[in-house]
Coordinates of C-alpha atoms and ligand atoms in Angstrom, one line a residue:
M195 CA 21.6 -9.1 -7.6
K196 CA 20.3 -12.2 -6.4
V197 CA 16.1 -11.7 -5.5
A198 CA 13.2 -13.2 -4.0
I199 CA 9.7 -13.0 -4.2
V200 CA 7.9 -14.9 -1.1
G201 CA 4.5 -15.8 -1.8
A202 CA 4.8 -15.1 -5.8
S203 CA 1.5 -16.3 -6.6
G204 CA -0.7 -14.0 -4.9
A205 CA -1.8 -10.7 -6.1
V206 CA 0.6 -8.4 -4.9
G207 CA 3.5 -11.3 -6.2
Q208 CA 2.3 -11.2 -9.6
E209 CA 2.9 -7.5 -9.2
F210 CA 6.3 -7.5 -8.1
L211 CA 7.1 -9.3 -11.3
R212 CA 5.7 -6.8 -13.3
V213 CA 6.9 -3.8 -11.1
L214 CA 10.4 -5.1 -11.4
D215 CA 10.7 -5.8 -14.8
E216 CA 8.6 -2.9 -15.5
R217 CA 11.5 -0.4 -13.5
N218 CA 14.0 -2.9 -15.6
F219 CA 15.2 -3.5 -11.3
P220 CA 19.4 -5.2 -11.5
I221 CA 18.6 -8.6 -11.2
D222 CA 20.9 -11.4 -12.3
E223 CA 19.1 -14.2 -10.5
L224 CA 15.0 -14.0 -9.6
V225 CA 13.9 -17.1 -7.0
L226 CA 10.5 -17.4 -6.5
F227 CA 9.2 -19.1 -3.2
G228 CA 5.9 -20.3 -2.8
S229 CA 3.5 -22.5 0.2
S230 CA 2.2 -26.2 -1.0
R231 CA -0.5 -24.9 -3.1
S232 CA 2.0 -23.0 -5.5
A233 CA 4.7 -24.5 -5.2
G234 CA 5.9 -26.5 -8.6
R235 CA 3.3 -23.1 -10.7
K236 CA 5.7 -21.1 -13.4
Y237 CA 5.8 -17.6 -14.1
T238 CA 7.8 -16.1 -16.5
F239 CA 9.6 -12.9 -16.0
R240 CA 12.5 -11.4 -19.2
G241 CA 11.7 -14.2 -21.4
K242 CA 12.7 -16.5 -18.4
E243 CA 10.3 -19.3 -17.1
I244 CA 11.1 -19.7 -13.4
E245 CA 9.2 -21.9 -11.2
V246 CA 8.1 -21.5 -7.5
K247 CA 9.7 -23.6 -5.2
L248 CA 8.3 -24.6 -1.9
L249 CA 9.0 -22.2 1.1
Q250 CA 11.1 -24.0 3.4
H251 CA 12.9 -23.5 6.2
N252 CA 16.8 -24.3 4.8
D253 CA 20.2 -22.5 2.9
D254 CA 17.4 -21.3 -0.2
F255 CA 18.3 -17.2 0.4
K256 CA 21.6 -18.0 0.7
G257 CA 22.8 -15.1 -2.3
V258 CA 19.3 -13.7 -2.5
D259 CA 20.6 -9.8 -1.8
I260 CA 16.9 -8.8 -1.3
A261 CA 13.6 -10.8 -0.8
F262 CA 10.6 -9.1 -1.5
T263 CA 7.5 -11.1 0.9
S264 CA 3.8 -10.6 1.1
A265 CA 2.7 -13.6 2.1
G266 CA 1.1 -13.4 5.1
A267 CA 2.1 -11.9 8.9
G268 CA 2.7 -15.9 9.9
T269 CA 4.2 -16.3 7.2
S270 CA 6.8 -13.5 7.6
K271 CA 7.2 -13.9 11.3
E272 CA 7.6 -17.6 10.4
F273 CA 10.5 -17.3 8.2
A274 CA 12.1 -13.9 9.0
D275 CA 15.2 -15.5 10.8
T276 CA 15.3 -18.0 7.3
I277 CA 15.4 -15.4 5.3
T278 CA 17.5 -13.0 6.4
K279 CA 20.1 -15.2 8.3
Y280 CA 22.5 -14.9 5.4
G281 CA 22.4 -11.2 5.1
A282 CA 19.1 -10.8 3.3
V283 CA 16.9 -7.7 3.1
M284 CA 14.0 -8.8 3.8
I285 CA 11.4 -6.0 2.5
D286 CA 8.2 -7.1 4.1
N287 CA 4.7 -7.0 2.8
S288 CA 2.8 -7.6 6.0
S289 CA 1.8 -6.0 9.2
A290 CA 3.8 -8.8 10.9
F291 CA 6.8 -5.9 11.8
R292 CA 5.4 -2.2 11.1
M293 CA 5.1 -2.2 14.7
D294 CA 7.8 -2.8 15.4
A295 CA 10.2 -0.2 17.3
D296 CA 13.7 -2.0 15.9
I297 CA 11.7 -2.0 12.4
P298 CA 12.2 0.5 9.7
L299 CA 8.1 1.8 8.3
V300 CA 9.1 3.2 4.9
V301 CA 7.7 4.9 2.2
P302 CA 10.0 6.5 0.1
E303 CA 8.3 9.7 -1.0
V304 CA 8.6 10.4 2.6
N305 CA 11.0 9.1 5.3
A306 CA 13.2 6.3 3.5
E307 CA 15.9 7.3 5.2
D308 CA 14.2 5.2 7.5
A309 CA 15.3 1.9 6.2
L310 CA 18.8 2.5 6.7
N311 CA 19.0 1.3 10.2
R312 CA 17.4 -2.3 9.9
P313 CA 18.6 -3.9 12.2
R314 CA 17.4 -6.9 11.9
G315 CA 17.8 -7.0 8.4
I316 CA 13.8 -6.6 7.7
I317 CA 12.0 -3.6 6.4
A318 CA 7.8 -3.3 6.6
N319 CA 6.3 -1.9 3.6
P320 CA 3.2 0.3 5.3
N321 CA -0.4 -0.7 4.7
C322 CA -1.8 0.2 1.5
T323 CA -4.3 2.7 3.3
T324 CA -1.2 4.6 4.8
I325 CA 1.4 4.6 1.8
Q326 CA -1.2 6.7 -0.4
M327 CA -2.5 8.9 2.5
V328 CA 0.9 9.2 3.4
V329 CA 2.6 10.4 0.2
A330 CA 0.1 13.1 0.4
L331 CA 0.5 14.5 3.7
K332 CA 3.7 14.7 3.2
A333 CA 3.1 17.8 0.7
I334 CA 1.5 19.9 3.5
E335 CA 3.5 18.6 5.8
N336 CA 6.1 20.5 3.9
L337 CA 4.2 23.8 4.6
T338 CA 3.0 23.1 8.1
H339 CA 2.9 20.8 10.9
I340 CA -0.2 18.5 10.3
K341 CA -1.7 18.6 14.2
R342 CA -5.5 15.9 12.9
V343 CA -6.1 13.9 10.5
H344 CA -10.0 12.3 9.8
V345 CA -9.9 9.8 6.8
S346 CA -12.0 8.2 5.1
T347 CA -11.4 5.0 3.3
Y348 CA -13.0 3.4 0.2
Q349 CA -11.0 0.1 -0.8
A350 CA -11.4 -1.9 -3.4
A351 CA -11.6 -6.0 -3.5
S352 CA -8.5 -5.9 -4.3
G353 CA -7.3 -5.3 -0.1
A354 CA -8.4 -8.6 0.3
G355 CA -6.6 -10.7 -2.4
A356 CA -6.9 -12.2 -6.3
A357 CA -10.0 -13.9 -5.2
A358 CA -12.1 -10.9 -3.6
M359 CA -11.6 -9.1 -6.9
D360 CA -12.6 -12.7 -8.5
E361 CA -16.0 -13.2 -5.9
L362 CA -16.7 -9.6 -6.7
Y363 CA -16.6 -9.9 -10.5
E364 CA -19.2 -12.8 -10.0
Q365 CA -22.0 -11.7 -6.9
Y366 CA -22.6 -9.1 -9.7
R367 CA -22.9 -11.7 -12.7
Q368 CA -25.0 -13.8 -10.1
V369 CA -27.5 -10.7 -8.7
L370 CA -28.5 -9.8 -12.8
A371 CA -28.5 -13.2 -13.4
G372 CA -30.7 -13.7 -10.7
E373 CA -29.1 -16.3 -9.2
P374 CA -27.6 -16.4 -5.7
V375 CA -25.2 -14.8 -4.2
T376 CA -21.5 -16.4 -3.2
V377 CA -20.3 -14.6 -0.1
E378 CA -16.6 -15.8 1.0
K379 CA -14.4 -13.5 0.9
F380 CA -16.3 -11.0 2.5
A381 CA -18.8 -10.5 5.6
Y382 CA -21.5 -9.6 3.1
Q383 CA -22.3 -9.2 -0.1
L384 CA -20.1 -6.6 -1.9
A385 CA -21.9 -6.0 -4.9
F386 CA -24.1 -2.5 -5.1
N387 CA -23.1 -2.9 -1.4
L388 CA -20.5 -1.2 0.7
I389 CA -19.0 -2.5 4.2
P390 CA -17.4 -0.1 6.4
Q391 CA -15.5 -3.3 8.2
I392 CA -12.1 -3.9 6.8
D393 CA -9.9 -6.6 9.3
V394 CA -11.6 -7.0 13.0
F395 CA -12.8 -4.2 15.2
T396 CA -10.7 -3.9 18.4
D397 CA -11.9 -2.3 21.8
N398 CA -12.3 1.1 20.8
G399 CA -14.6 0.2 18.4
Y400 CA -12.2 1.1 15.3
T401 CA -11.2 -1.9 13.0
K402 CA -7.4 -3.0 13.0
E403 CA -7.5 -1.2 9.6
E404 CA -8.6 1.7 10.9
M405 CA -5.9 2.0 14.2
K406 CA -3.3 0.7 11.2
M407 CA -3.7 4.2 9.3
Y408 CA -3.6 5.9 12.8
N409 CA -0.6 3.8 14.8
E410 CA 1.6 3.6 11.2
T411 CA 0.9 7.3 10.0
R412 CA 2.3 8.6 13.0
K413 CA 5.6 6.4 12.7
I414 CA 6.4 6.9 9.6
M415 CA 5.6 11.1 9.5
H416 CA 7.8 10.8 12.8
S417 CA 5.1 12.9 13.9
D418 CA 2.4 13.2 17.0
V419 CA -0.4 13.6 14.2
K420 CA -3.6 11.8 15.3
V421 CA -6.2 10.1 13.1
S422 CA -9.5 9.2 13.4
A423 CA -10.0 6.9 10.0
T424 CA -12.9 4.8 9.0
C425 CA -12.6 2.0 6.6
V426 CA -15.1 0.8 4.0
R427 CA -14.9 -1.8 1.5
V428 CA -17.0 -0.4 -1.5
P429 CA -17.6 -2.5 -4.8
A430 CA -14.4 -0.8 -7.2
L431 CA -11.6 -3.4 -8.7
R432 CA -8.4 -2.0 -7.2
S433 CA -7.4 1.0 -6.5
H434 CA -8.4 2.6 -2.7
S435 CA -10.1 6.4 -2.7
E436 CA -9.6 8.3 0.1
S437 CA -12.1 11.5 1.4
I438 CA -9.2 13.3 3.8
W439 CA -9.3 16.0 6.1
I440 CA -6.4 17.7 7.9
E441 CA -5.9 20.1 10.4
T442 CA -2.6 22.1 10.5
E443 CA -0.8 24.2 12.2
R444 CA -1.2 27.5 10.6
P445 CA -3.6 28.2 7.8
V446 CA -3.2 26.6 4.0
S447 CA -4.8 27.9 1.3
V448 CA -6.3 26.0 -2.0
E449 CA -4.1 27.6 -4.0
E450 CA -1.1 26.8 -1.5
A451 CA -1.9 22.9 -1.6
R452 CA -2.7 22.5 -5.4
E453 CA 0.6 24.2 -5.6
A454 CA 2.5 21.7 -3.1
F455 CA 0.4 18.7 -4.5
A456 CA 1.1 19.5 -8.0
H457 CA 5.0 19.1 -6.9
G458 CA 4.8 16.5 -4.3
E459 CA 7.5 13.7 -4.8
G460 CA 5.0 10.7 -6.3
L461 CA 1.9 12.7 -6.5
V462 CA -0.4 13.6 -9.7
L463 CA -2.3 16.7 -9.4
M464 CA -6.1 15.8 -10.8
D465 CA -8.4 19.1 -10.0
N466 CA -10.6 21.1 -12.2
P467 CA -13.8 20.8 -10.9
E468 CA -15.2 23.2 -14.0
K469 CA -14.0 20.5 -15.9
K470 CA -15.1 18.0 -13.5
E471 CA -11.7 16.5 -13.5
Y472 CA -11.5 14.2 -9.6
P473 CA -9.3 10.8 -9.4
M474 CA -11.3 8.0 -10.1
P475 CA -10.2 4.1 -9.2
L476 CA -12.3 3.0 -12.2
F477 CA -9.8 4.9 -15.0
L478 CA -5.9 5.0 -12.3
A479 CA -5.9 0.9 -11.9
G480 CA -2.4 0.7 -12.8
K481 CA -0.9 3.9 -12.8
D482 CA 2.4 4.2 -10.3
P483 CA 1.6 8.1 -8.4
V484 CA -1.6 8.9 -6.1
Y485 CA -3.4 10.9 -7.5
V486 CA -5.0 14.4 -5.6
G487 CA -8.3 16.0 -6.4
R488 CA -11.5 18.3 -4.8
I489 CA -8.8 19.9 -3.0
R490 CA -11.2 22.3 -0.6
K491 CA -11.1 25.4 2.5
D492 CA -12.9 23.2 4.8
L493 CA -16.0 25.3 5.7
A494 CA -16.4 23.9 9.9
N495 CA -12.5 25.2 11.0
E496 CA -9.9 28.0 9.1
N497 CA -7.3 25.5 9.5
G498 CA -8.8 23.1 7.9
L499 CA -8.3 21.3 4.8
T500 CA -10.1 18.3 2.9
F501 CA -9.0 16.7 -0.4
W502 CA -9.5 13.4 -2.2
I503 CA -6.6 11.1 -2.8
V504 CA -6.8 7.7 -5.5
G505 CA -3.9 4.9 -5.7
D506 CA -3.8 1.7 -7.2
Q507 CA -3.6 -0.4 -3.9
I508 CA -1.6 -3.6 -5.2
K509 CA 1.1 -1.6 -7.0
K510 CA 1.9 1.8 -5.2
G511 CA -0.1 0.3 -2.2
A512 CA 2.0 -2.3 -2.5
A513 CA 4.3 -3.9 -4.8
L514 CA 5.6 -1.2 -6.0
N515 CA 6.4 0.7 -2.7
A516 CA 8.8 -2.1 -1.8
V517 CA 11.2 -2.2 -5.5
Q518 CA 10.9 1.3 -4.4
I519 CA 12.2 1.1 -1.6
A520 CA 14.7 -1.4 -2.8
E521 CA 15.9 1.3 -5.9
Y522 CA 16.5 3.7 -3.1
L523 CA 19.3 0.7 -1.3
I524 CA 21.2 0.2 -4.8
K525 CA 20.9 4.1 -5.6
V526 CA 22.6 4.7 -2.0
N527 CA 24.8 1.4 -2.7
N528 CA 23.0 -0.2 1.2
I529 CA 22.2 -3.5 0.6
R530 CA 24.8 -5.2 1.7
Ligands
2RA1314 C1 -7.2 -3.8 2.6 N1 -5.6 -2.9 3.4 O1 -7.3 -3.0 1.7 C2 -5.6 -4.1 3.4 C3 -5.3 -4.7 2.8 N2 -4.6 -5.1 1.7 O2 -8.0 -5.5 2.4

């Protein structure tokens, strides 16, 4: 299998290298692509040093079976034809194609089979907050239809890239040293703060990040579920947390929900209030699963249930989900 990574130098690109190796993904040849800023850099994969090639409109993707792309929506749009023209499956982590009707938006635990219908050779990887939420929602949707979702997210700095993580570290150091604080990657200082804005505002007062959770969840779950989100940047490093409230067609007890989450694909139940056991981003960075805890009946709605989830934004929220899509295609022998 010949595999390409476009955007190899970014936080998600680097995670692709780790996840592909960790999961012993079948690769005969790996090619790395990047912008003029990263072309020439070298990374080691399975003991072999690989140099990043400049991404160009040429025949470099001839013979490539799977191309993982995470270099921004603009690059994905510009190079989609170049990447797919010789038959490579493009699994794209950007927002470029997620809502295109002829491009599947896939979370393997929820709608893997959608990946089989890809007329343009492209499969879109959802937004990180959507991925981890629908993995949890699926466990309850299997019991009864979810009609409404309210979600507040607590999104780590990693969502804005590796440099944003570095800025958060530096801000804490600067504050403690009494130095002026560098604010470049976020609208405001993030250290000792929360920022209730991720991406730009749309006409309805929701941000693009919040509308992604509305639109993408409905597409992935093939559902009329209504999702009202508030997406907040918090001073955590690389795991996103979400406080989720759902309204279901019939009441779901805490015990029933716990059982469903405990057996849900891609989920780990971490819910024991007496022992102060619940998911926290600091301790779950780098983990594959989505962790679920704080499960309670909603006091304001007899068909309501509320719970808390944590997932690694770079891993399950991006690189791992994309690799799992590729693993599914290999399992069902549907790469070419
Ligand atoms: C964020 N979900 O967390 C967005 C993009 N990764 O910033």
